[in-house]
XYZ file of C-alpha atoms in Angstrom:
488
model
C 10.891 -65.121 -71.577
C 11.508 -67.587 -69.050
C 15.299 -68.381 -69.855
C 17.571 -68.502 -66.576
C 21.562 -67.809 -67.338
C 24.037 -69.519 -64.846
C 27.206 -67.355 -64.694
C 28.641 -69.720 -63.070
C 28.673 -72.811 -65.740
C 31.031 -73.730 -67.870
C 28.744 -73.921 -70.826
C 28.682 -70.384 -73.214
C 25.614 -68.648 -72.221
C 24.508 -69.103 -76.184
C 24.206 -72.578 -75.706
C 22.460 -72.052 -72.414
C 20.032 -70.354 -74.454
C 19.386 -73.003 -77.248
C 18.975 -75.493 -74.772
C 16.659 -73.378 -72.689
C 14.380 -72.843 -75.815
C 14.646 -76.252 -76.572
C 12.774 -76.897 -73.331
C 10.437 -75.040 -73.387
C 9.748 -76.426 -76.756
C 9.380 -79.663 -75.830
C 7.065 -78.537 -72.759
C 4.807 -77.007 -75.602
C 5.436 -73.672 -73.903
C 6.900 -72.256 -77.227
C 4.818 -73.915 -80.400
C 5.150 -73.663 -84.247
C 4.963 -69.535 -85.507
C 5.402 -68.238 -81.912
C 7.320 -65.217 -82.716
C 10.703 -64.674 -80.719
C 11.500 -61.728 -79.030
C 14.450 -59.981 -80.918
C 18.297 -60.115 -80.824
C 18.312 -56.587 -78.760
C 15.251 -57.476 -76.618
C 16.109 -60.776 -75.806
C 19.567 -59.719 -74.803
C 18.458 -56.816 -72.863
C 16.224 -59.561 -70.817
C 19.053 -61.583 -69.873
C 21.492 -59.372 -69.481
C 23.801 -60.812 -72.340
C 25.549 -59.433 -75.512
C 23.259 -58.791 -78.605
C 26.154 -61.600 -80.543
C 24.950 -63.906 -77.756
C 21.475 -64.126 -79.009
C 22.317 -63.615 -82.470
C 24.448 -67.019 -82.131
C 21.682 -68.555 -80.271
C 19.390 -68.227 -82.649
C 21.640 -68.965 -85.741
C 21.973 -72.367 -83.736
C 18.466 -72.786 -83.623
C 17.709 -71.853 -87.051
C 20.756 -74.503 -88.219
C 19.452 -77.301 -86.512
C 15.586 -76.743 -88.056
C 13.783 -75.387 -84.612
C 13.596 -71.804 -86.054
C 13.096 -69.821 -89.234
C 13.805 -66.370 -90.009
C 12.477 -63.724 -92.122
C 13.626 -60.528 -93.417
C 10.377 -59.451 -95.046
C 6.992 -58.909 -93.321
C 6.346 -60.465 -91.061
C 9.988 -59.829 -89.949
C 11.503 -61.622 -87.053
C 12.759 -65.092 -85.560
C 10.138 -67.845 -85.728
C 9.434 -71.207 -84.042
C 9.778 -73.873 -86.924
C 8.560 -77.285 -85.852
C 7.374 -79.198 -88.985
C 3.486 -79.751 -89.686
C 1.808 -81.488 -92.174
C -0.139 -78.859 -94.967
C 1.135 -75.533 -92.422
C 0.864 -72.603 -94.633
C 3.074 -70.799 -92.611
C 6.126 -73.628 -93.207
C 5.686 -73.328 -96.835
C 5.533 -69.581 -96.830
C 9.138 -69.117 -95.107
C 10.838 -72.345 -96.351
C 12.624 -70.210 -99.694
C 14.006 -67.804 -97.626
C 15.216 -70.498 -94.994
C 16.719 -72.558 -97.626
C 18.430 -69.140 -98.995
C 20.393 -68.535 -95.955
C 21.096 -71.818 -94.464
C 22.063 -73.729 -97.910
C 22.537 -71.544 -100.865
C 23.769 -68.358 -99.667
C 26.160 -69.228 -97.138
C 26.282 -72.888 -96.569
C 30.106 -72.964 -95.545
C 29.005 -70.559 -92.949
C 26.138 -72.658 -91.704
C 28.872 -75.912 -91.797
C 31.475 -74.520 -89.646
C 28.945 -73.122 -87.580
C 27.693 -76.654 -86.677
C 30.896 -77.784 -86.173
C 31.775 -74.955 -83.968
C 28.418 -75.860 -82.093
C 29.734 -79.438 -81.237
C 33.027 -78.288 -79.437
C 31.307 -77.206 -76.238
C 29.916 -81.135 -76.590
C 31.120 -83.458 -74.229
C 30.878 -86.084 -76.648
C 33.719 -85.223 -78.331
C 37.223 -84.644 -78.283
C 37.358 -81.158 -79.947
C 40.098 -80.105 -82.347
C 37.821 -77.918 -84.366
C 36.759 -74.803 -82.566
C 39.117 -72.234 -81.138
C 38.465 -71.896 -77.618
C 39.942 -71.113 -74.250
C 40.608 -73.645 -71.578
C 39.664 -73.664 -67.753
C 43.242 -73.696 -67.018
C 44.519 -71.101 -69.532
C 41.491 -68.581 -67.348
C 43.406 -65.438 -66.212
C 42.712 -66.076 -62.503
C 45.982 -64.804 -60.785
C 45.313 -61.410 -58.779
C 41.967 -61.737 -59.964
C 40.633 -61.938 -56.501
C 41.831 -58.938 -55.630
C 40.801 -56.690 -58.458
C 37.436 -58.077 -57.817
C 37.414 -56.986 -53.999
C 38.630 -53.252 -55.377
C 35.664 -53.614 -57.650
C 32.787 -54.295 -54.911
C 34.814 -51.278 -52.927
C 33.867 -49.025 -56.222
C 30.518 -50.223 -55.986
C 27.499 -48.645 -53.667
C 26.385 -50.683 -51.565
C 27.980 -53.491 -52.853
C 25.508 -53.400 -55.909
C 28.202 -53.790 -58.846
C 25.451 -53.386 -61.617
C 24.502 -49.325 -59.923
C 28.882 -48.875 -59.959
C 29.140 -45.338 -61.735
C 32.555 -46.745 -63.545
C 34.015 -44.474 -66.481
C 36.787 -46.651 -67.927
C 36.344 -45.709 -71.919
C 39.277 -43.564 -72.249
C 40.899 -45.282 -69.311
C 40.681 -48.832 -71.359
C 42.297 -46.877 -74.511
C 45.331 -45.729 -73.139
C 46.231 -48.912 -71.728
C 45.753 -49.648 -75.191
C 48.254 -47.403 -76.369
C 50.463 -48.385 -73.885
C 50.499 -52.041 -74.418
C 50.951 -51.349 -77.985
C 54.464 -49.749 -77.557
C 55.680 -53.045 -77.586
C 54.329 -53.932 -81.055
C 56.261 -50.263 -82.030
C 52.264 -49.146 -82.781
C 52.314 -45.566 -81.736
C 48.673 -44.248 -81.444
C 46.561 -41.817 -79.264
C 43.476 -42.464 -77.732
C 41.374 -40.968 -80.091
C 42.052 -43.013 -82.780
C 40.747 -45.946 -80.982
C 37.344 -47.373 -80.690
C 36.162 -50.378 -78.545
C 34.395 -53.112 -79.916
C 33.081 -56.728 -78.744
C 35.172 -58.734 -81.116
C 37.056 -58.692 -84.472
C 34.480 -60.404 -86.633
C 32.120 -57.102 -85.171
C 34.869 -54.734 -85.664
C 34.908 -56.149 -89.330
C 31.026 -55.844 -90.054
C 31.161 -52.735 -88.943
C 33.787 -51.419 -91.066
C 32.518 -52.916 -94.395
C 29.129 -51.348 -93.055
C 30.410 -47.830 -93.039
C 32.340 -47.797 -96.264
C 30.910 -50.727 -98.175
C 27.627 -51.001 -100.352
C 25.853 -53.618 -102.544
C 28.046 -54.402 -105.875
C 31.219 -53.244 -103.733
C 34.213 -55.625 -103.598
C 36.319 -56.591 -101.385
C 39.827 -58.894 -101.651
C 40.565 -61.532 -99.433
C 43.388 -64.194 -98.861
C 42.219 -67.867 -99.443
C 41.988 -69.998 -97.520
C 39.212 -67.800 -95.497
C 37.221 -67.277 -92.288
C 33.472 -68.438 -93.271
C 32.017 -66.016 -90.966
C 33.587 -63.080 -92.738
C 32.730 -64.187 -95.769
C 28.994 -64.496 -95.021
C 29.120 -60.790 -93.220
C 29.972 -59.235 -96.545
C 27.939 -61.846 -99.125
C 25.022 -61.033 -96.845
C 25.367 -57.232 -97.492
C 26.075 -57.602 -101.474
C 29.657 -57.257 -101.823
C 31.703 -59.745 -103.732
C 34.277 -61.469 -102.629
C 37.244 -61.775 -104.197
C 40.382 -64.400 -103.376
C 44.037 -64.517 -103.344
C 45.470 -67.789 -102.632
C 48.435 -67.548 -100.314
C 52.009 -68.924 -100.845
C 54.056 -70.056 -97.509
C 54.800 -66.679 -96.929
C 51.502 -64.856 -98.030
C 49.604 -63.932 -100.251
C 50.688 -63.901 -104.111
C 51.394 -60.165 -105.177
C 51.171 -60.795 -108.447
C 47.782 -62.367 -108.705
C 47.190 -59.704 -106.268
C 47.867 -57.020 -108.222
C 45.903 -58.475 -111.036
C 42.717 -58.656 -109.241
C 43.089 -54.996 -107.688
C 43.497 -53.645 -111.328
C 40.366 -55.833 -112.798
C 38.278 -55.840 -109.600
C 39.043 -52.279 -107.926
C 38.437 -53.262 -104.387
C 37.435 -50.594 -101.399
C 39.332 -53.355 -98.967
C 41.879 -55.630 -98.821
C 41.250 -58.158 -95.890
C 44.503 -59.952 -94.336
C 45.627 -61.681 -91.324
C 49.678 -61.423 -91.836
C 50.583 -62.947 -88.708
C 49.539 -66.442 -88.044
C 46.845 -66.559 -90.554
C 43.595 -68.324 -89.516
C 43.164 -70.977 -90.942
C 46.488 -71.428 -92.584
C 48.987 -70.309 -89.798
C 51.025 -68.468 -92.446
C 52.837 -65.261 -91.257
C 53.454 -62.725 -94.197
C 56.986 -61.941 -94.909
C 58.488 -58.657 -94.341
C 58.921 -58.300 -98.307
C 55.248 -58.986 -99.070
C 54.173 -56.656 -96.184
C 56.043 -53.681 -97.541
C 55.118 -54.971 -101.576
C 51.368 -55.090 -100.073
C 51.680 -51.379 -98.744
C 52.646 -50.374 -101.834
C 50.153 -51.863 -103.926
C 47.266 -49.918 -101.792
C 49.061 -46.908 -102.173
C 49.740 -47.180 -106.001
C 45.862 -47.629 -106.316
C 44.683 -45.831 -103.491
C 42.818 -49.252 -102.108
C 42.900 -49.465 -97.927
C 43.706 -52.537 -95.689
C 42.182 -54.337 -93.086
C 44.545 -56.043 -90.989
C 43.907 -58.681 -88.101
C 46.152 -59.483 -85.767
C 44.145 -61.485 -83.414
C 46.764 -64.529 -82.888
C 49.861 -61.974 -82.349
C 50.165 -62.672 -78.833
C 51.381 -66.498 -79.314
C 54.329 -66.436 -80.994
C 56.562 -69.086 -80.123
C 60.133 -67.588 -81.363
C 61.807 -64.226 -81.114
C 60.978 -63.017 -84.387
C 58.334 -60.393 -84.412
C 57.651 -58.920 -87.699
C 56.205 -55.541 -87.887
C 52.786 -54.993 -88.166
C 51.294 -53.606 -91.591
C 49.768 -50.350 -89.325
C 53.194 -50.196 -87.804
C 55.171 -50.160 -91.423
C 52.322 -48.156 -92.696
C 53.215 -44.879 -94.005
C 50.298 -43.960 -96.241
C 47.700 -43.806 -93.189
C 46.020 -46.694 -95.476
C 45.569 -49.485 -92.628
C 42.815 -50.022 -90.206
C 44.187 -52.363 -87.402
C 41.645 -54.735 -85.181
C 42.536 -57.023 -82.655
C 41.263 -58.466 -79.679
C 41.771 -59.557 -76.357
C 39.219 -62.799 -76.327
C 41.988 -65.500 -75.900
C 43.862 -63.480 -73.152
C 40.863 -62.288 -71.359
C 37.373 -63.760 -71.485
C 36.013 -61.547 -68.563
C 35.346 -58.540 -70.578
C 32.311 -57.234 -72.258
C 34.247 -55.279 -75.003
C 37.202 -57.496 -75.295
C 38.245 -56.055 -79.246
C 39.511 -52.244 -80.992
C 39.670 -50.662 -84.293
C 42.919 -48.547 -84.683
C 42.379 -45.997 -87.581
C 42.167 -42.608 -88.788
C 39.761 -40.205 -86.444
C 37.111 -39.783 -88.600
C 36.721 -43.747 -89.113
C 36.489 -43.939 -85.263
C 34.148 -41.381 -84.858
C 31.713 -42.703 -87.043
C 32.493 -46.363 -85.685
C 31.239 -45.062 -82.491
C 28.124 -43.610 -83.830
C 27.586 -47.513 -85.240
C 28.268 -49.221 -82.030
C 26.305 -46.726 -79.648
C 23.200 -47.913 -81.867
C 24.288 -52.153 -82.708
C 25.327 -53.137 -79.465
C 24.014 -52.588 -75.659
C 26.327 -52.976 -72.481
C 25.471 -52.466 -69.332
C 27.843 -50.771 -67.519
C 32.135 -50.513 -68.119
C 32.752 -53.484 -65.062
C 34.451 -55.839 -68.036
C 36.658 -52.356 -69.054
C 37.251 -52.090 -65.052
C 38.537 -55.068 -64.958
C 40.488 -55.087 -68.035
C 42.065 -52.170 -66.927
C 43.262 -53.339 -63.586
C 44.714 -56.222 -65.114
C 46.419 -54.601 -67.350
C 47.970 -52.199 -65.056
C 48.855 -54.616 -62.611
C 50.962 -55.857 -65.277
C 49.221 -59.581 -64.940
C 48.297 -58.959 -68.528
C 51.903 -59.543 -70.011
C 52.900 -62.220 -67.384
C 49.619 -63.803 -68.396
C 50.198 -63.561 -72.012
C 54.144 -65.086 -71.978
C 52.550 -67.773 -69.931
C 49.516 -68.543 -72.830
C 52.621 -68.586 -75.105
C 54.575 -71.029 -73.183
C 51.508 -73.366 -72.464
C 50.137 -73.054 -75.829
C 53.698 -74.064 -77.466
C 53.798 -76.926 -75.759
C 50.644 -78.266 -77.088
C 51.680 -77.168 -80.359
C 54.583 -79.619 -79.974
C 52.584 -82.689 -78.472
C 50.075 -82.340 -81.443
C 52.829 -82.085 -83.904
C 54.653 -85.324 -82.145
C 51.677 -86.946 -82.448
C 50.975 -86.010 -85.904
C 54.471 -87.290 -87.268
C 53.385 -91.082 -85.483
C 50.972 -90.860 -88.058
C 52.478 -89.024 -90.769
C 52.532 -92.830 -93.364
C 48.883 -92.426 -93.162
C 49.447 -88.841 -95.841
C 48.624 -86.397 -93.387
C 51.532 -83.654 -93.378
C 51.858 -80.654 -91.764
C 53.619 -76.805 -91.599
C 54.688 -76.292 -87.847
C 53.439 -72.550 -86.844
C 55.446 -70.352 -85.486
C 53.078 -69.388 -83.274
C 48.874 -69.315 -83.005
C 46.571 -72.128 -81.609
C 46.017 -74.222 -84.664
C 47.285 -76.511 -87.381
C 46.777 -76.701 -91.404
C 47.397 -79.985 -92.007
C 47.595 -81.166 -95.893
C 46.010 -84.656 -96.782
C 47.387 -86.700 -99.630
C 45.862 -87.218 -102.587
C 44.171 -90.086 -102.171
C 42.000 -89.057 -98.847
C 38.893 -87.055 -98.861
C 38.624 -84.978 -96.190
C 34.814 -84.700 -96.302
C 35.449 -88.226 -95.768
C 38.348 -88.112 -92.575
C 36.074 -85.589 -90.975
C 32.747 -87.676 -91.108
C 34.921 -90.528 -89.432
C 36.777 -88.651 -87.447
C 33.162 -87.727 -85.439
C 32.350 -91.027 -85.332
C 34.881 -91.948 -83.323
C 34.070 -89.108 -81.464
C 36.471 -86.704 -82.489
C 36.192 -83.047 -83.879
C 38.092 -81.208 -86.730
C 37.132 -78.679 -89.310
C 37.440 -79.666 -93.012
C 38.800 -77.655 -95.368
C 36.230 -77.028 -97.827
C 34.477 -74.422 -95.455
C 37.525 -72.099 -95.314
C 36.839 -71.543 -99.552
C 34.452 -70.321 -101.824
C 31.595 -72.405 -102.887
C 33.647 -73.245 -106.335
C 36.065 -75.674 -104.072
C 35.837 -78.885 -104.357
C 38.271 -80.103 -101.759
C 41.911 -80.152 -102.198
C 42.945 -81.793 -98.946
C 43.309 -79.789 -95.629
C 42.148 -80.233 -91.806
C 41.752 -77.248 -89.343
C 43.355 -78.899 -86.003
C 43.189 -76.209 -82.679
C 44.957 -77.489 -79.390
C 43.675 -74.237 -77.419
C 41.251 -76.434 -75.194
C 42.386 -80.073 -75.016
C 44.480 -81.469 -72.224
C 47.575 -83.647 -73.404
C 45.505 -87.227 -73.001
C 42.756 -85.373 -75.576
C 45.707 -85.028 -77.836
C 47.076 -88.061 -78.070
C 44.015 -90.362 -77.941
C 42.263 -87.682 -80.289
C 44.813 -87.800 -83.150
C 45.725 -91.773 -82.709
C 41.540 -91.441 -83.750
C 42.148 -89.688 -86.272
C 44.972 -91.864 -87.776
C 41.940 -94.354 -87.802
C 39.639 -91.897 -89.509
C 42.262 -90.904 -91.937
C 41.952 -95.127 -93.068
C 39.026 -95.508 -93.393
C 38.943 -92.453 -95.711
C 41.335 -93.214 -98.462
C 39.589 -93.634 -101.540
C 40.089 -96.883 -103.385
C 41.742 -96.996 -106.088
C-alpha cells in the first residue's frame, strides 16, 4: 500500500496513517468495499507496531471512512456512503454494534484522544509527552555506540540480544520500589493496556467477571466487554476503593480479577491508602481472587511519601504487576512488563511471540543503555520536577476560576486533574463549549458504565501544554464552564 511514514515528524505515525488513507481516498485510489490489508500485514509493510494500525483503523472506522466485520467476509473495509449499496446495508448492524452500542464510551474518548495531536486545539484531554520532556541527554552518544554494533552501519541487520539484558535492568531499577524479582518472572510487552488484554486473554472466558474501581479507563473496559466478561464497579472513596462494597461484590459476583491502579489512579488521581492496600490483600486471599495492579503514573510523585506497592506488600503470590516506561521513554518498541508468577510469564510469552511483531531489540538497546548510564533516574526526577510545576500553574489557574463551581483534589503526583463541577453545570455541556473555543478536555461520563448519567467531573492532563496553553486554555474554560450552567 502506498503509505510513506516520516520518522522524523512530530505527528504519531497512526495519524500519519489515517491521513495517508484519507488521500488516497479522495484520489479515488481506495473506493467503497476495497478490502484493507490487515492489522499484522499492514504493519509488517510499514515497519510499525501491530497497535499502530489497529489505532489507525479504529480512527477510520470512528469517523465513518471504514467498516469492519468479524464474520465472512472478515476484515477492514472502505465505507464511503452510496445510495441503494448492498454492501453498506449488509455491514451497517455490526458497525453500529461496535461504534455505538457496545462500547460507545470507548469510541468517545477515542475521538477525543484523536483531536489532541490537532493543532486546533489547546489539549487538556489526552495524556501525552511533550517535545521538551523527550529524553534527549546522552542520547547522541548511545546512538553512535548503536551504529558501532551495527554491520555496516545497517542498524535494521544489528544481531542485538537485549531480552534478558532489558529484564535485569528491570530488576534492578525496581530495588528502589523494594520489588524484589528475577528475570524470569518478567515478560516484555508494548504497553499496559496490551499487558492487560493479554492477561484477561489467558485466564478469562465469556460469562467471566472481572472487578474494577469506578471511575474507569474506557479502553479497558471495551478489551474485556469485547471478549464477554462483565464488568463489575467499585466506586472509590479519597483514599480508594470502598472495601466494603468491595467485599460485597466479590462474594455475589466471584471475580477471576480485581483491576486497580493504587497509585495515582487514572482518571481520579487517588492513591490507595496503606490500610486499604493491606485490607485489599486480604480480601483476595480470603477468597482466593488475584489482582491486577497498574502502576503506570508511579514515577511522578511530587512528595516523599512512597507507599508500597500491592506486589511489594504481597505475601500470597496473588498480584500480577504491569507498568510501563511510555512517559519516560518514547524511543522503545517494547516500552511495558508483566511481573508475575513463572508460569503466567511463560505462557504470556507464548501470546506475545504470536500478537505482536518487532523487528529487531534496537528500542531494548537503547533502553538498556539509558538505563545503565543512569540517565534513566536523572531523567525521571527531572519529569517529576517539570511535571509538578505544571501541576501547580493548572491548579493556580483553576482556583482564579474556582466561583464559576469547578473544584478540584490536588494530586500528589501523576499528569492529570479530576476536577468536580457543581451541580448546576453539565459537563456534556462545558466540554462541547470548551471545543468551541478551541479547547480540549475529557468529560466524565466516558470514564463510567453506560448506566451514568453524568455527575459532574472533567479529565484535565498538563503533560503536553506549555505554561501560555495553560493559562489561556483554562481562562477558556472558565468561559465554557458559563455558558454551561443550566438555568434554573
Amino acid at each position: 500500500m502506498n503509505i510513506k511514514i516520516n520518522r522524523n515528524c512530530e505527528m504519531p505515525y497512526y495519524m500519519q496513517i489515517v491521513g495517508a488513507i484519507k488521500s488516497m481516498i479522495g484520489r479515488q485510489e481506495l473506493i467503497h468495499g476495497y478490502k484493507m490489508p490487515s492489522e499484522r500485514r499492514l504493519a509488517k509493510e510499514l515497519d510499525v507496531h501491530r497497535n499502530t494500525v489497529i489505532k489507525a483503523y479504529s480512527v477510520l472506522v470512528s469517523e465513518g471512512f471504514m467498516t469492519v466485520s468479524r464474520s465472512a467476509p472478515k476484515g477492514y473495509f472502505i465505507d464511503i456512503p452510496a445510495e441503494d449499496d448492498n454492501f453498506t446495508n449488509r455491514f451497517f448492524p455490526l458497525e453500529k454494534m461496535i461504534l455505538y452500542d457496545y462500547d460507545r464510551h470507548t469510541k468517545k474518548f477515542m475521538d477525543i484522544f484523536a483531536d489532541t495531536f490537532s493543532d486546533k486545539y489547546i489539549s487538556f484531554a489526552g495524556i501525552n509527552m511533550s517535545k521538551e520532556c523527550l529524553p534527549v541527554n546522552g542520547m547522541e552518544d548511545i546512538i553512535k555506540k548503536l551504529l558501532e554494533k551495527a554491520s555496516d552501519g545497517n542498524i535494521l541487520l544489528a544481531k542485538l540480544n537485549e531480552t534478558e539484558r532489558t529484564k535485569q535492568n528491570i530488576c534492578n531499577m525496581l530495588v528502589d520500589e523494594n520489588v524484589y524479582v528475577k528475570p524470569q518472572n518478567i515478560q516484555l510487552i508494548s504497553e499496559t493496556t496490551k499487558a492487560f488484554n493479554l492477561i484477561t486473554t489467558l485466564y478469562m472466558r465469556e460469562g467471566d467477571c472481572i472487578i474494577v474501581e469506578e471511575p474507569v479507563m474506557p479502553d479497558a473496559v471495551s478489551i474485556v466487554r469485547n471478549k464477554g466478561i462483565e464488568v463489575i464497579t467499585v466506586p472509590m472513596d479519597n483514599d480508594g476503593m470502598d472495601m466494603d462494597l468491595l467485599e460485597n461484590r466479590i462474594v455475589r459476583h466471584k471475580p477471576k480479577f480485581i483491576y486497580t491502579m493504587p497509585t495515582f489512579h487514572n482518571p481520579s488521581g487517588i492513591v490507595m491508602s496503606l490500610e486499604k492496600r493491606i485490607k485489599l490483600l486480604e480480601l483476595t486471599h480470603k477468597y482466593g481472587v488475584p489482582i491486577i495492579e497498574e502502576d503506570s503514573q508511579r514515577d511522578f510523585r511530587y512528595t516523599e511519601e512512597r507507599i508500597p506497592s500491592l506486589y511489594s506488600l504481597d505475601r500470597y503470590k496473588s498480584v500480577v504487576y504491569i507498568d510501563s516506561f511510555t512517559m519516560l521513554f518514547p524511543y522503545g518498541i517494547k516500552t511495558g512488563y508483566v511481573i508475575g508468577p513463572t508460569d503466567l510469564v511463560k505462557m504470556l510469552g507464548v501470546l506475545v511471540s504470536l500478537d505482536e511483531i518487532f523487528i529487531d531489540n534496537i528500542g531494548d538497546f537503547l533502553l538498556n543503555e539509558y538505563i545503565e548510564r543512569g540517565l534513566m533516574k536523572e531523567h525521571a526526577i527531572e519529569l517529576a520536577t517539570h511535571y509538578k510545576r505544571k501541576r501547580d500553574l493548572m491548579c493556580c489557574c483553576l482556583d482564579a476560576i474556582s466561583d464559576k463551581g469547578i473544584t478540584y483534589d490536588k494530586p500528589r503526583g501523576g499528569v492529570l486533574l479530576w476536577c468536580s463541577l457543581s451541580n448546576d453545570i453539565s459537563e456534556k455541556r462545558v466540554y462541547e463549549e470548551a471545543e468551541k473555543r478551541g479547547v480540549l478536555v475529557m468529560p466524565g461520563f466516558v470514564f463510567y458504565l453506560d448506566k451514568y448519567k453524568g455527575k459532574g467531573h472533567l479529565r484535565l492532563c498538563f503533560s503536553n501544554v506549555s505554561d501560555d496553553e495553560i493559562k489561556r486554555g483554562i481562562a477558556l474554560l472558565g468561559e465554557a464552564i458559563d455558558a454551561s450552567k443550566r438555568k434554573v
